[in-house]
Tab-separated table of C-alpha atoms and ligand atoms in Angstrom:
chain	number	residue	atom	x	y	z
A	1	UNK	CA	-0.342	-15.971	-10.561
A	2	UNK	CA	0.474	-12.295	-10.078
A	3	UNK	CA	0.562	-10.190	-6.937
A	4	UNK	CA	-0.190	-6.498	-7.325
A	5	UNK	CA	-0.103	-3.628	-4.879
A	6	UNK	CA	-2.503	-0.716	-5.432
A	7	UNK	CA	-2.323	2.791	-3.975
A	8	UNK	CA	-4.984	5.020	-2.443
A	9	UNK	CA	-8.323	4.401	-4.192
A	10	UNK	CA	-10.221	6.877	-1.988
A	11	UNK	CA	-13.608	6.013	-3.377
A	12	UNK	CA	-12.592	6.208	-7.051
A	13	UNK	CA	-14.411	3.002	-7.938
A	14	UNK	CA	-14.633	3.630	-11.657
A	15	UNK	CA	-10.842	4.057	-11.898
A	16	UNK	CA	-10.340	0.910	-9.818
A	17	UNK	CA	-12.591	-1.065	-12.166
A	18	UNK	CA	-10.592	0.129	-15.167
A	19	UNK	CA	-7.317	-0.686	-13.409
A	20	UNK	CA	-8.461	-4.239	-12.591
A	21	UNK	CA	-9.451	-4.652	-16.213
A	22	UNK	CA	-6.070	-3.383	-17.412
A	23	UNK	CA	-4.318	-5.831	-15.048
A	24	UNK	CA	-6.607	-8.620	-16.325
A	25	UNK	CA	-7.020	-9.306	-12.624
A	26	UNK	CA	-8.226	-12.846	-11.994
A	27	UNK	CA	-9.433	-13.283	-8.398
A	28	UNK	CA	-9.033	-17.056	-8.728
A	29	UNK	CA	-5.309	-16.747	-9.440
A	30	UNK	CA	-4.064	-13.250	-8.615
A	31	UNK	CA	-3.795	-11.262	-5.427
A	32	UNK	CA	-4.014	-7.562	-4.566
A	33	UNK	CA	-2.409	-5.757	-1.646
A	34	UNK	CA	-4.034	-2.359	-1.083
A	35	UNK	CA	-1.993	0.365	0.638
A	36	UNK	CA	-5.042	1.760	2.470
A	37	UNK	CA	-7.281	4.806	2.150
A	38	UNK	CA	-9.731	2.706	0.162
A	39	UNK	CA	-12.457	5.270	0.793
A	40	UNK	CA	-13.318	8.935	1.430
A	41	UNK	CA	-12.878	12.199	-0.494
A	42	UNK	CA	-13.694	10.445	-3.767
A	43	UNK	CA	-17.207	9.998	-5.205
A	44	UNK	CA	-17.954	6.297	-4.655
A	45	UNK	CA	-16.835	5.032	-1.268
A	46	UNK	CA	-19.760	2.626	-0.919
A	47	UNK	CA	-19.245	1.088	-4.374
A	48	UNK	CA	-15.480	0.851	-3.813
A	49	UNK	CA	-15.846	-0.991	-0.533
A	50	UNK	CA	-18.487	-3.311	-2.018
A	51	UNK	CA	-16.199	-4.152	-4.931
A	52	UNK	CA	-13.192	-4.822	-2.693
A	53	UNK	CA	-15.328	-6.804	-0.248
A	54	UNK	CA	-16.586	-8.952	-3.127
A	55	UNK	CA	-12.935	-9.769	-3.920
A	56	UNK	CA	-11.989	-10.230	-0.264
A	57	UNK	CA	-10.584	-13.744	-0.662
A	58	UNK	CA	-7.985	-12.395	-3.109
A	59	UNK	CA	-7.360	-9.063	-1.416
A	60	UNK	CA	-5.493	-7.670	1.569
A	61	UNK	CA	-5.653	-4.038	2.618
A	62	UNK	CA	-3.871	-2.157	5.348
A	63	UNK	CA	-5.734	0.638	7.123
A	64	UNK	CA	-5.127	4.236	6.106
A	65	UNK	CA	-5.995	7.383	8.039
A	66	UNK	CA	-9.214	7.826	6.030
A	67	UNK	CA	-10.255	4.222	6.711
A	68	UNK	CA	-9.651	4.726	10.437
A	69	UNK	CA	-11.632	7.966	10.326
A	70	UNK	CA	-14.534	6.143	8.630
A	71	UNK	CA	-14.437	3.496	11.370
A	72	UNK	CA	-14.237	6.159	14.082
A	73	UNK	CA	-17.380	7.883	12.777
A	74	UNK	CA	-19.278	4.607	12.481
A	75	UNK	CA	-18.120	2.640	15.523
A	76	UNK	CA	-16.898	5.493	17.719
A	77	UNK	CA	-19.678	7.959	16.903
A	78	UNK	CA	-17.056	10.610	16.064
A	79	UNK	CA	-18.076	13.673	14.087
A	80	UNK	CA	-17.916	13.603	10.278
A	81	UNK	CA	-15.636	16.115	8.576
A	82	UNK	CA	-16.807	18.614	6.010
A	83	UNK	CA	-15.009	16.970	3.069
A	84	UNK	CA	-16.118	13.426	3.950
A	85	UNK	CA	-17.950	11.506	1.233
A	86	UNK	CA	-19.051	8.624	3.415
A	87	UNK	CA	-22.754	9.188	4.066
A	88	UNK	CA	-23.997	6.768	1.374
A	89	UNK	CA	-21.767	4.110	2.922
A	90	UNK	CA	-23.155	4.689	6.421
A	91	UNK	CA	-26.730	4.609	5.107
A	92	UNK	CA	-26.310	1.406	3.093
A	93	UNK	CA	-27.998	-1.773	4.308
A	94	UNK	CA	-24.667	-3.613	4.103
A	95	UNK	CA	-22.753	-0.864	5.927
A	96	UNK	CA	-22.098	-3.009	8.962
A	97	UNK	CA	-20.784	-5.969	6.955
A	98	UNK	CA	-18.472	-3.712	4.945
A	99	UNK	CA	-17.188	-1.725	7.914
A	100	UNK	CA	-16.721	-4.862	10.038
A	101	UNK	CA	-14.547	-6.219	7.228
A	102	UNK	CA	-12.565	-2.961	7.122
A	103	UNK	CA	-12.122	-3.092	10.879
A	104	UNK	CA	-10.294	-6.414	10.581
A	105	UNK	CA	-7.657	-4.987	8.247
A	106	UNK	CA	-4.130	-4.723	9.673
A	107	UNK	CA	-1.986	-1.580	9.952
A	108	UNK	CA	1.045	-3.347	8.514
A	109	UNK	CA	1.333	-6.379	6.262
A	110	UNK	CA	4.595	-8.320	5.947
A	111	UNK	CA	5.367	-10.779	3.182
A	112	UNK	CA	8.235	-12.808	4.549
A	113	UNK	CA	9.069	-14.571	1.296
A	114	UNK	CA	9.513	-11.258	-0.514
A	115	UNK	CA	10.835	-9.394	2.558
A	116	UNK	CA	8.277	-6.729	1.747
A	117	UNK	CA	6.023	-4.587	3.902
A	118	UNK	CA	2.832	-2.788	2.907
A	119	UNK	CA	1.783	0.122	5.113
A	120	UNK	CA	-0.302	3.207	4.475
A	121	UNK	CA	2.180	5.978	5.351
A	122	UNK	CA	5.496	4.226	5.891
A	123	UNK	CA	7.816	2.514	8.354
A	124	UNK	CA	10.138	4.746	10.408
A	125	UNK	CA	13.787	3.788	9.933
A	126	UNK	CA	14.246	3.127	13.643
A	127	UNK	CA	11.613	0.347	13.726
A	128	UNK	CA	12.629	-3.182	12.741
A	129	UNK	CA	10.218	-5.473	10.888
A	130	UNK	CA	9.392	-7.417	14.060
A	131	UNK	CA	8.876	-4.251	16.099
A	132	UNK	CA	6.670	-2.700	13.411
A	133	UNK	CA	4.433	-5.770	13.269
A	134	UNK	CA	4.195	-5.999	17.021
A	135	UNK	CA	3.335	-2.283	17.446
A	136	UNK	CA	0.800	-2.470	14.607
A	137	UNK	CA	-0.776	-5.468	16.338
A	138	UNK	CA	-1.252	-3.450	19.536
A	139	UNK	CA	-3.462	-1.000	17.629
A	140	UNK	CA	-5.203	-3.713	15.591
A	141	UNK	CA	-6.217	-5.524	18.749
A	142	UNK	CA	-7.853	-2.387	20.155
A	143	UNK	CA	-9.585	-1.443	16.873
A	144	UNK	CA	-11.117	-4.935	16.692
A	145	UNK	CA	-11.914	-5.215	20.373
A	146	UNK	CA	-14.578	-4.115	22.800
A	147	UNK	CA	-12.702	-0.901	23.705
A	148	UNK	CA	-12.625	0.358	20.127
A	149	UNK	CA	-15.001	3.183	21.002
A	150	UNK	CA	-12.542	4.615	23.560
A	151	UNK	CA	-9.700	4.370	21.054
A	152	UNK	CA	-11.682	6.174	18.344
A	153	UNK	CA	-12.581	8.985	20.766
A	154	UNK	CA	-8.888	9.595	21.557
A	155	UNK	CA	-7.297	8.650	18.235
A	156	UNK	CA	-7.118	12.140	16.714
A	157	UNK	CA	-4.210	14.480	17.404
A	158	UNK	CA	-0.527	15.039	16.628
A	159	UNK	CA	0.947	14.329	20.060
A	160	UNK	CA	3.199	12.785	21.146
A	161	UNK	CA	5.569	13.617	18.264
A	162	UNK	CA	8.147	10.965	19.103
A	163	UNK	CA	8.137	7.241	19.578
A	164	UNK	CA	9.349	6.075	22.954
A	165	UNK	CA	9.132	2.483	24.159
A	166	UNK	CA	8.004	3.667	27.608
A	167	UNK	CA	4.811	5.315	26.270
A	168	UNK	CA	1.619	3.704	27.491
A	169	UNK	CA	-2.106	3.747	26.935
A	170	UNK	CA	-3.633	6.105	24.422
A	171	UNK	CA	-0.434	8.131	23.846
A	172	UNK	CA	1.304	4.948	22.771
A	173	UNK	CA	-1.544	3.830	20.500
A	174	UNK	CA	-1.910	7.291	18.955
A	175	UNK	CA	1.767	7.695	18.086
A	176	UNK	CA	1.946	4.180	16.590
A	177	UNK	CA	-1.142	4.973	14.508
A	178	UNK	CA	0.358	8.294	13.391
A	179	UNK	CA	3.660	6.695	12.307
A	180	UNK	CA	1.946	3.995	10.299
A	181	UNK	CA	-0.943	5.961	8.787
A	182	UNK	CA	-0.001	9.687	8.705
A	183	UNK	CA	3.809	10.020	8.671
A	184	UNK	CA	5.611	12.081	6.018
A	185	UNK	CA	8.530	14.038	7.508
A	186	UNK	CA	10.839	12.956	10.359
A	187	UNK	CA	13.738	14.680	12.108
A	188	UNK	CA	17.103	13.056	12.942
A	189	UNK	CA	15.645	11.669	16.170
A	190	UNK	CA	12.815	10.053	14.233
A	191	UNK	CA	10.156	12.453	15.539
A	192	UNK	CA	7.074	13.220	13.438
A	193	UNK	CA	6.113	16.484	11.742
A	194	UNK	CA	2.488	16.060	10.699
A	195	UNK	CA	1.502	19.511	9.420
A	196	UNK	CA	3.541	19.609	6.172
A	197	UNK	CA	1.812	17.665	3.399
A	198	UNK	CA	3.419	18.892	0.190
A	199	UNK	CA	6.451	17.608	-1.745
A	200	UNK	CA	9.999	16.846	-0.612
A	201	UNK	CA	11.155	20.372	-1.395
A	202	UNK	CA	8.809	21.692	1.297
A	203	UNK	CA	10.493	19.770	4.122
A	204	UNK	CA	10.678	21.965	7.207
A	205	UNK	CA	14.146	22.811	8.582
A	206	UNK	CA	15.732	19.769	10.207
A	207	UNK	CA	13.298	17.274	8.644
A	208	UNK	CA	13.490	14.784	5.782
A	209	UNK	CA	11.013	12.332	4.282
A	210	UNK	CA	10.903	9.142	6.379
A	211	UNK	CA	12.248	7.133	3.412
A	212	UNK	CA	15.351	9.338	3.097
A	213	UNK	CA	16.795	7.917	6.323
A	214	UNK	CA	18.836	4.720	5.855
A	215	UNK	CA	17.514	1.482	7.355
A	216	UNK	CA	19.834	-1.189	8.678
A	217	UNK	CA	17.977	-3.926	6.804
A	218	UNK	CA	17.038	-4.362	3.148
A	219	UNK	CA	13.261	-4.343	3.672
A	220	UNK	CA	11.166	-3.411	0.647
A	221	UNK	CA	8.391	-0.958	1.586
A	222	UNK	CA	5.219	-0.257	-0.420
A	223	UNK	CA	3.144	2.685	0.789
A	224	UNK	CA	0.500	5.220	-0.200
A	225	UNK	CA	-0.725	8.376	1.542
A	226	UNK	CA	1.654	10.956	0.073
A	227	UNK	CA	0.244	12.037	-3.285
A	228	UNK	CA	2.383	15.204	-3.429
A	229	UNK	CA	5.577	13.211	-4.118
A	230	UNK	CA	3.902	11.944	-7.314
A	231	UNK	CA	4.991	8.350	-6.932
A	232	UNK	CA	8.730	9.085	-6.658
A	233	UNK	CA	10.898	8.329	-3.597
A	234	UNK	CA	14.366	8.258	-5.168
A	235	UNK	CA	15.026	5.010	-3.277
A	236	UNK	CA	14.727	1.833	-5.362
A	237	UNK	CA	13.218	-0.402	-2.673
A	238	UNK	CA	10.678	2.118	-1.356
A	239	UNK	CA	7.652	2.349	-3.641
A	240	UNK	CA	5.182	5.233	-3.461
A	241	UNK	CA	1.839	4.001	-4.781
A	242	UNK	CA	-0.424	7.015	-4.223
A	243	UNK	CA	-0.346	8.865	-7.527
A	244	UNK	CA	-3.298	11.085	-6.604
A	245	UNK	CA	-6.225	9.497	-8.416
A	246	UNK	CA	-8.723	11.378	-6.250
A	247	UNK	CA	-6.984	14.685	-7.126
A	248	UNK	CA	-7.134	14.057	-10.897
A	249	UNK	CA	-3.898	12.044	-11.097
A	250	UNK	CA	-3.492	8.335	-11.750
A	251	UNK	CA	-4.419	5.172	-9.901
A	252	UNK	CA	-1.250	3.070	-9.656
A	253	UNK	CA	-0.750	-0.661	-9.378
A	254	UNK	CA	2.621	-2.332	-9.008
A	255	UNK	CA	3.456	-5.898	-9.888
A	256	UNK	CA	5.340	-6.690	-6.690
A	257	UNK	CA	7.555	-9.303	-8.324
A	258	UNK	CA	8.610	-7.442	-11.460
A	259	UNK	CA	8.418	-3.921	-9.999
A	260	UNK	CA	6.405	-2.786	-13.029
A	261	UNK	CA	3.950	0.081	-12.505
A	262	UNK	CA	0.585	-0.091	-14.289
A	263	UNK	CA	-1.638	2.997	-14.093
A	264	UNK	CA	-4.978	4.390	-15.248
A	265	UNK	CA	-5.859	8.066	-15.438
A	266	UNK	CA	-8.572	9.569	-13.321
A	267	UNK	CA	-11.678	10.725	-15.198
A	268	UNK	CA	-13.009	12.902	-12.396
B	1	MN	MN1	-3.787	8.829	3.748
């Protein structure tokens, strides 16, 4: 039995099929942990979600910002964006089944035995494992619940920049969501900078990548979201899995027990 983690698929179904083949993935024995952003921007969001749904008993995915956006358009009647490639998914007869499955995905997944967390963007250094799971659960509960529509209407936006335990309501939910699904650069106080999206060398003054701040535990973190760092963090226990398949790069899997990376090239 092998456990793999896979980075941002973003609708690149053909690459995912080739990657599963290369892994000799056996749904009866193996398991896959997806780092989120399963869909959008790429050509085959509907096919990707159908494939992953068909493997759902052997798969776990966390929610990425693109997954949340897809849910917000469908369940929250939010406006589509120009670069979205989700219309075939919304029009499909199984759209509701697929998107209801997506809606149940967590924002953070913790494997206690391996002391490993899978998140889409990352875990800020000032959040413990227990705190991260509990804050993620606050958002998950709302996304799955009867007030999801209100959440999706107010989810977008970069404020507040900083986590503060006293935050309440939508400000609290939005900043938790932004840390877990959109974070790249943080300042010394642990506040977010969400406008810079390029590599580490483009860090704005006073900011570093979230994974460049030391944690006071030895948690292993597997994340996607940040294709511009090309799969390199410089920190052994923090693994960047988004190698930019949708931008012509590779789709990366990691064997979580051996640390081996297995990749396929994009053909798009
Ligand atoms: Mn993302």
